[in-house]
Short mmCIF file of C-alpha atoms in Angstrom, two decimals:
data_model
loop_
_atom_site.label_atom_id
_atom_site.label_comp_id
_atom_site.label_asym_id
_atom_site.label_seq_id
_atom_site.Cartn_x
_atom_site.Cartn_y
_atom_site.Cartn_z
CA UNK A 1 13.77 5.42 -21.14
CA UNK A 2 11.54 4.67 -17.96
CA UNK A 3 9.93 7.53 -15.93
CA UNK A 4 11.47 5.77 -12.91
CA UNK A 5 15.02 5.34 -14.30
CA UNK A 6 17.66 6.21 -11.52
CA UNK A 7 14.94 6.00 -8.99
CA UNK A 8 14.80 3.73 -6.05
CA UNK A 9 11.32 2.54 -4.53
CA UNK A 10 10.33 0.74 -1.49
CA UNK A 11 7.16 -1.29 -1.53
CA UNK A 12 5.77 -2.56 1.83
CA UNK A 13 3.70 -5.80 1.93
CA UNK A 14 4.91 -6.56 -1.76
CA UNK A 15 5.47 -10.25 -1.57
CA UNK A 16 2.10 -10.84 -3.23
CA UNK A 17 -1.13 -9.11 -4.19
CA UNK A 18 -1.34 -5.26 -4.95
CA UNK A 19 2.27 -4.92 -3.56
CA UNK A 20 3.70 -7.24 -6.06
CA UNK A 21 1.78 -5.95 -9.03
CA UNK A 22 3.12 -2.32 -7.96
CA UNK A 23 6.58 -3.72 -7.72
CA UNK A 24 6.50 -5.12 -11.37
CA UNK A 25 5.16 -1.84 -12.78
CA UNK A 26 7.76 0.39 -11.13
CA UNK A 27 10.51 -2.25 -12.06
CA UNK A 28 9.06 -2.13 -15.71
CA UNK A 29 9.30 1.65 -15.70
CA UNK A 30 12.86 1.53 -14.71
CA UNK A 31 13.11 1.64 -10.85
CA UNK A 32 15.34 -0.14 -8.52
CA UNK A 33 12.75 -1.84 -6.21
CA UNK A 34 13.04 -3.10 -2.69
CA UNK A 35 10.36 -5.50 -1.75
CA UNK A 36 9.57 -5.34 1.88
CA UNK A 37 7.66 -8.15 3.62
CA UNK A 38 7.33 -9.80 7.09
CA UNK A 39 8.14 -13.04 5.10
CA UNK A 40 11.81 -12.43 3.46
CA UNK A 41 11.75 -15.78 1.60
CA UNK A 42 8.62 -14.62 -0.22
CA UNK A 43 9.90 -11.02 -0.60
CA UNK A 44 13.10 -12.52 -2.24
CA UNK A 45 11.28 -14.64 -4.47
CA UNK A 46 8.86 -11.88 -5.64
CA UNK A 47 12.03 -9.59 -6.29
CA UNK A 48 13.69 -12.46 -8.38
CA UNK A 49 10.52 -12.80 -10.32
CA UNK A 50 10.50 -9.41 -11.65
CA UNK A 51 12.96 -10.16 -14.43
CA UNK A 52 16.65 -10.33 -14.98
CA UNK A 53 16.73 -6.52 -16.10
CA UNK A 54 15.04 -5.33 -12.89
CA UNK A 55 17.26 -4.29 -10.09
CA UNK A 56 15.29 -5.64 -6.98
CA UNK A 57 16.01 -6.87 -3.67
CA UNK A 58 13.59 -8.69 -1.10
CA UNK A 59 13.97 -7.72 2.61
CA UNK A 60 12.53 -9.15 5.56
CA UNK A 61 10.88 -6.11 7.53
CA UNK A 62 8.24 -6.07 10.33
CA UNK A 63 6.85 -2.62 9.62
CA UNK A 64 5.44 -2.46 13.14
CA UNK A 65 8.97 -2.60 14.75
CA UNK A 66 11.14 0.62 14.44
CA UNK A 67 14.54 -1.13 14.73
CA UNK A 68 13.36 -3.47 11.73
CA UNK A 69 12.23 -0.51 9.76
CA UNK A 70 15.13 1.43 10.24
CA UNK A 71 17.66 -1.33 9.25
CA UNK A 72 15.57 -2.16 6.26
CA UNK A 73 15.42 1.18 4.81
CA UNK A 74 19.17 1.68 5.74
CA UNK A 75 19.95 -1.62 3.69
CA UNK A 76 18.13 -0.29 0.61
CA UNK A 77 20.18 3.16 0.66
CA UNK A 78 23.42 1.15 0.99
CA UNK A 79 22.71 -1.75 -1.52
CA UNK A 80 20.59 0.29 -3.99
CA UNK A 81 22.26 3.69 -3.79
CA UNK A 82 19.52 5.96 -2.68
CA UNK A 83 15.72 6.09 -1.90
CA UNK A 84 13.15 8.32 -3.75
CA UNK A 85 9.76 6.56 -3.29
CA UNK A 86 8.01 4.54 -0.63
CA UNK A 87 4.69 2.84 -0.80
CA UNK A 88 3.07 2.15 2.35
CA UNK A 89 1.09 -1.12 1.21
CA UNK A 90 1.42 -3.56 4.13
CA UNK A 91 -1.86 -4.67 5.59
CA UNK A 92 -3.73 -7.17 7.07
CA UNK A 93 -7.45 -7.99 8.00
CA UNK A 94 -9.17 -9.20 11.07
CA UNK A 95 -12.73 -8.95 10.31
CA UNK A 96 -15.42 -9.22 12.82
CA UNK A 97 -18.58 -7.58 14.31
CA UNK A 98 -18.01 -5.37 17.06
CA UNK A 99 -19.06 -7.70 19.88
CA UNK A 100 -16.73 -10.47 18.50
CA UNK A 101 -13.99 -8.11 17.84
CA UNK A 102 -10.88 -8.79 20.21
CA UNK A 103 -8.41 -6.22 21.44
CA UNK A 104 -5.94 -8.06 19.58
CA UNK A 105 -7.72 -7.81 16.41
CA UNK A 106 -7.95 -4.02 16.90
CA UNK A 107 -4.34 -3.60 17.76
CA UNK A 108 -3.02 -5.69 15.09
CA UNK A 109 -4.75 -4.00 12.07
CA UNK A 110 -4.04 -0.66 13.57
CA UNK A 111 -0.11 -1.53 14.11
CA UNK A 112 0.39 -2.68 10.64
CA UNK A 113 -1.68 -0.15 8.62
CA UNK A 114 -1.04 3.16 10.90
CA UNK A 115 2.10 2.39 12.69
CA UNK A 116 3.70 0.99 9.84
CA UNK A 117 3.09 3.91 7.66
CA UNK A 118 4.26 6.05 10.41
CA UNK A 119 7.28 4.13 11.09
CA UNK A 120 8.23 3.93 7.32
CA UNK A 121 7.50 7.52 6.65
CA UNK A 122 9.60 8.60 9.56
CA UNK A 123 12.46 6.61 8.44
CA UNK A 124 12.53 7.72 4.96
CA UNK A 125 11.77 11.52 5.70
CA UNK A 126 15.46 12.47 6.60
CA UNK A 127 16.67 11.28 3.19
CA UNK A 128 13.76 12.93 1.41
CA UNK A 129 14.17 16.47 3.38
CA UNK A 130 18.11 16.23 2.84
CA UNK A 131 17.81 15.57 -0.96
CA UNK A 132 14.76 17.82 -1.15
CA UNK A 133 12.85 15.13 -3.16
CA UNK A 134 10.55 12.20 -2.14
CA UNK A 135 7.22 10.61 -2.88
CA UNK A 136 5.15 8.94 -0.18
CA UNK A 137 2.10 6.95 -1.12
CA UNK A 138 -0.05 5.32 1.42
CA UNK A 139 -2.72 2.60 0.74
CA UNK A 140 -6.11 3.62 2.21
CA UNK A 141 -9.34 1.73 1.11
CA UNK A 142 -13.04 2.52 0.29
CA UNK A 143 -13.74 0.78 3.66
CA UNK A 144 -12.47 4.09 5.20
CA UNK A 145 -16.11 5.24 4.85
CA UNK A 146 -17.28 2.44 6.74
CA UNK A 147 -17.98 -1.31 6.11
CA UNK A 148 -19.95 -3.82 8.20
CA UNK A 149 -17.68 -6.16 10.10
CA UNK A 150 -14.52 -3.86 9.61
CA UNK A 151 -14.49 -1.51 12.52
CA UNK A 152 -10.85 -1.84 13.03
CA UNK A 153 -9.92 -1.86 9.22
CA UNK A 154 -12.07 1.17 8.41
CA UNK A 155 -10.74 3.21 11.36
CA UNK A 156 -7.12 2.29 10.33
CA UNK A 157 -7.79 3.36 6.43
CA UNK A 158 -9.45 6.40 7.59
CA UNK A 159 -6.59 7.38 9.78
CA UNK A 160 -4.45 6.67 6.75
CA UNK A 161 -6.17 9.55 4.99
CA UNK A 162 -5.55 11.92 7.73
CA UNK A 163 -2.01 10.87 8.03
CA UNK A 164 -1.59 11.45 4.54
CA UNK A 165 -3.04 15.18 4.60
CA UNK A 166 -0.88 15.98 7.64
CA UNK A 167 2.43 14.68 6.09
CA UNK A 168 1.58 16.69 2.83
CA UNK A 169 1.28 19.83 5.12
CA UNK A 170 4.70 19.12 6.93
CA UNK A 171 6.88 17.63 4.03
CA UNK A 172 5.62 20.01 1.00
CA UNK A 173 8.05 22.73 1.63
CA UNK A 174 10.72 20.16 1.44
CA UNK A 175 10.07 18.87 -1.99
CA UNK A 176 8.11 15.63 -0.70
CA UNK A 177 4.69 14.64 -2.17
CA UNK A 178 2.45 12.52 0.07
CA UNK A 179 -0.80 11.01 -1.43
CA UNK A 180 -2.86 7.96 -0.84
CA UNK A 181 -4.98 5.59 -3.10
CA UNK A 182 -8.19 4.13 -1.65
CA UNK A 183 -8.75 0.67 -3.70
CA UNK A 184 -12.09 -0.73 -4.10
CA UNK A 185 -12.59 -4.21 -4.58
CA UNK A 186 -9.34 -5.85 -5.81
CA UNK A 187 -8.93 -9.46 -6.80
CA UNK A 188 -6.06 -10.79 -4.72
CA UNK A 189 -5.04 -13.69 -2.39
CA UNK A 190 -6.58 -11.55 0.54
CA UNK A 191 -9.90 -11.20 -0.92
CA UNK A 192 -10.15 -14.75 -2.07
CA UNK A 193 -9.46 -15.54 1.59
CA UNK A 194 -12.32 -13.41 2.64
CA UNK A 195 -14.63 -15.37 0.16
CA UNK A 196 -13.63 -18.65 1.66
CA UNK A 197 -13.94 -17.27 5.26
CA UNK A 198 -17.48 -16.40 4.21
CA UNK A 199 -17.91 -19.95 2.90
CA UNK A 200 -18.49 -18.65 -0.65
CA UNK A 201 -17.07 -19.51 -4.07
CA UNK A 202 -14.15 -17.23 -5.04
CA UNK A 203 -15.69 -16.56 -8.63
CA UNK A 204 -19.12 -16.01 -6.99
CA UNK A 205 -17.59 -13.58 -4.59
CA UNK A 206 -15.85 -11.62 -7.26
CA UNK A 207 -19.00 -11.51 -9.59
CA UNK A 208 -21.17 -10.04 -6.85
CA UNK A 209 -18.54 -7.40 -6.23
CA UNK A 210 -18.34 -6.50 -9.89
CA UNK A 211 -21.92 -6.19 -9.86
CA UNK A 212 -21.70 -3.51 -7.14
CA UNK A 213 -19.91 -1.04 -9.01
CA UNK A 214 -20.78 1.08 -12.30
CA UNK A 215 -18.00 -0.47 -14.50
CA UNK A 216 -19.31 -3.79 -13.71
CA UNK A 217 -15.85 -5.64 -12.90
CA UNK A 218 -13.57 -5.98 -10.08
CA UNK A 219 -10.21 -4.28 -10.06
CA UNK A 220 -6.78 -6.01 -10.35
CA UNK A 221 -3.48 -5.05 -8.65
CA UNK A 222 -2.48 -3.68 -12.15
CA UNK A 223 -5.21 -0.97 -11.62
CA UNK A 224 -3.71 0.17 -8.42
CA UNK A 225 -0.04 -0.03 -9.77
CA UNK A 226 -1.09 2.15 -12.78
CA UNK A 227 -2.34 4.96 -10.28
CA UNK A 228 0.69 4.37 -8.09
CA UNK A 229 2.90 4.75 -11.09
CA UNK A 230 1.45 8.26 -11.86
CA UNK A 231 1.16 9.57 -8.35
CA UNK A 232 4.86 8.89 -7.52
CA UNK A 233 6.09 10.34 -10.73
CA UNK A 234 7.19 13.76 -11.36
CA UNK A 235 4.11 14.28 -13.49
CA UNK A 236 2.23 14.43 -10.27
CA UNK A 237 4.45 17.08 -8.65
CA UNK A 238 1.70 19.34 -8.18
CA UNK A 239 -0.44 16.55 -6.58
CA UNK A 240 -0.22 16.18 -2.67
CA UNK A 241 -2.31 15.48 0.24
CA UNK A 242 -5.04 13.76 -1.92
CA UNK A 243 -6.75 10.34 -1.73
CA UNK A 244 -7.58 8.87 -5.06
CA UNK A 245 -10.30 6.31 -4.90
CA UNK A 246 -9.63 3.46 -7.57
CA UNK A 247 -12.90 1.64 -7.14
CA UNK A 248 -14.84 1.42 -10.41
CA UNK A 249 -17.17 4.21 -9.12
CA UNK A 250 -18.41 2.36 -6.17
CA UNK A 251 -17.78 5.50 -4.09
CA UNK A 252 -20.27 7.35 -6.46
#
């Protein structure tokens, strides 16, 4: 019997990377999983790849568009029979130093990370409040503390932490827990793309980041998935409004 038997979870930006790893963990623990992604084909492929025993669907959703979000959430409730967990993982990067950062770079990052978390949480909260049960988990980052070349991303991820605290205050009386995870360096397609953009070898890039934290290794999607599986479980019912740094001690 899994921790998430009878539960339905939505994970945004879950066609690959941290989202896909988290979807697999939740499916392995018994949840019915809806994979939201801007690319519906990739979302469906990832859902199918979770295994025959998993009840999973891939849904094409633009988290910056309220109508798309509302339609996606309604489909999940209809097809999977309810909603208990949402994980706001969708994210993009548009890195550059301030003098090169465009208005579109700023708006795109803010919209996906912050507006996306807002729209998803708003769409789910009525169901959560009505049933007096729900878990919202937002993905922040150690970049919330500042990172050269990421003024937009850092501001968005710091905003996620403030958003998390506020929702915890508002929704706590209705049986809803709201927390965040702030990953450190996680080996994903996104960070591999960063290495290539910097004209660095991917393995060397990972090695340098591993040497920058006390445990001397990079993180993997499974590390974030394990933390998410705990924070969204009933074992964590007395934890809300918190941001858990999963970063190999880089924040120390």
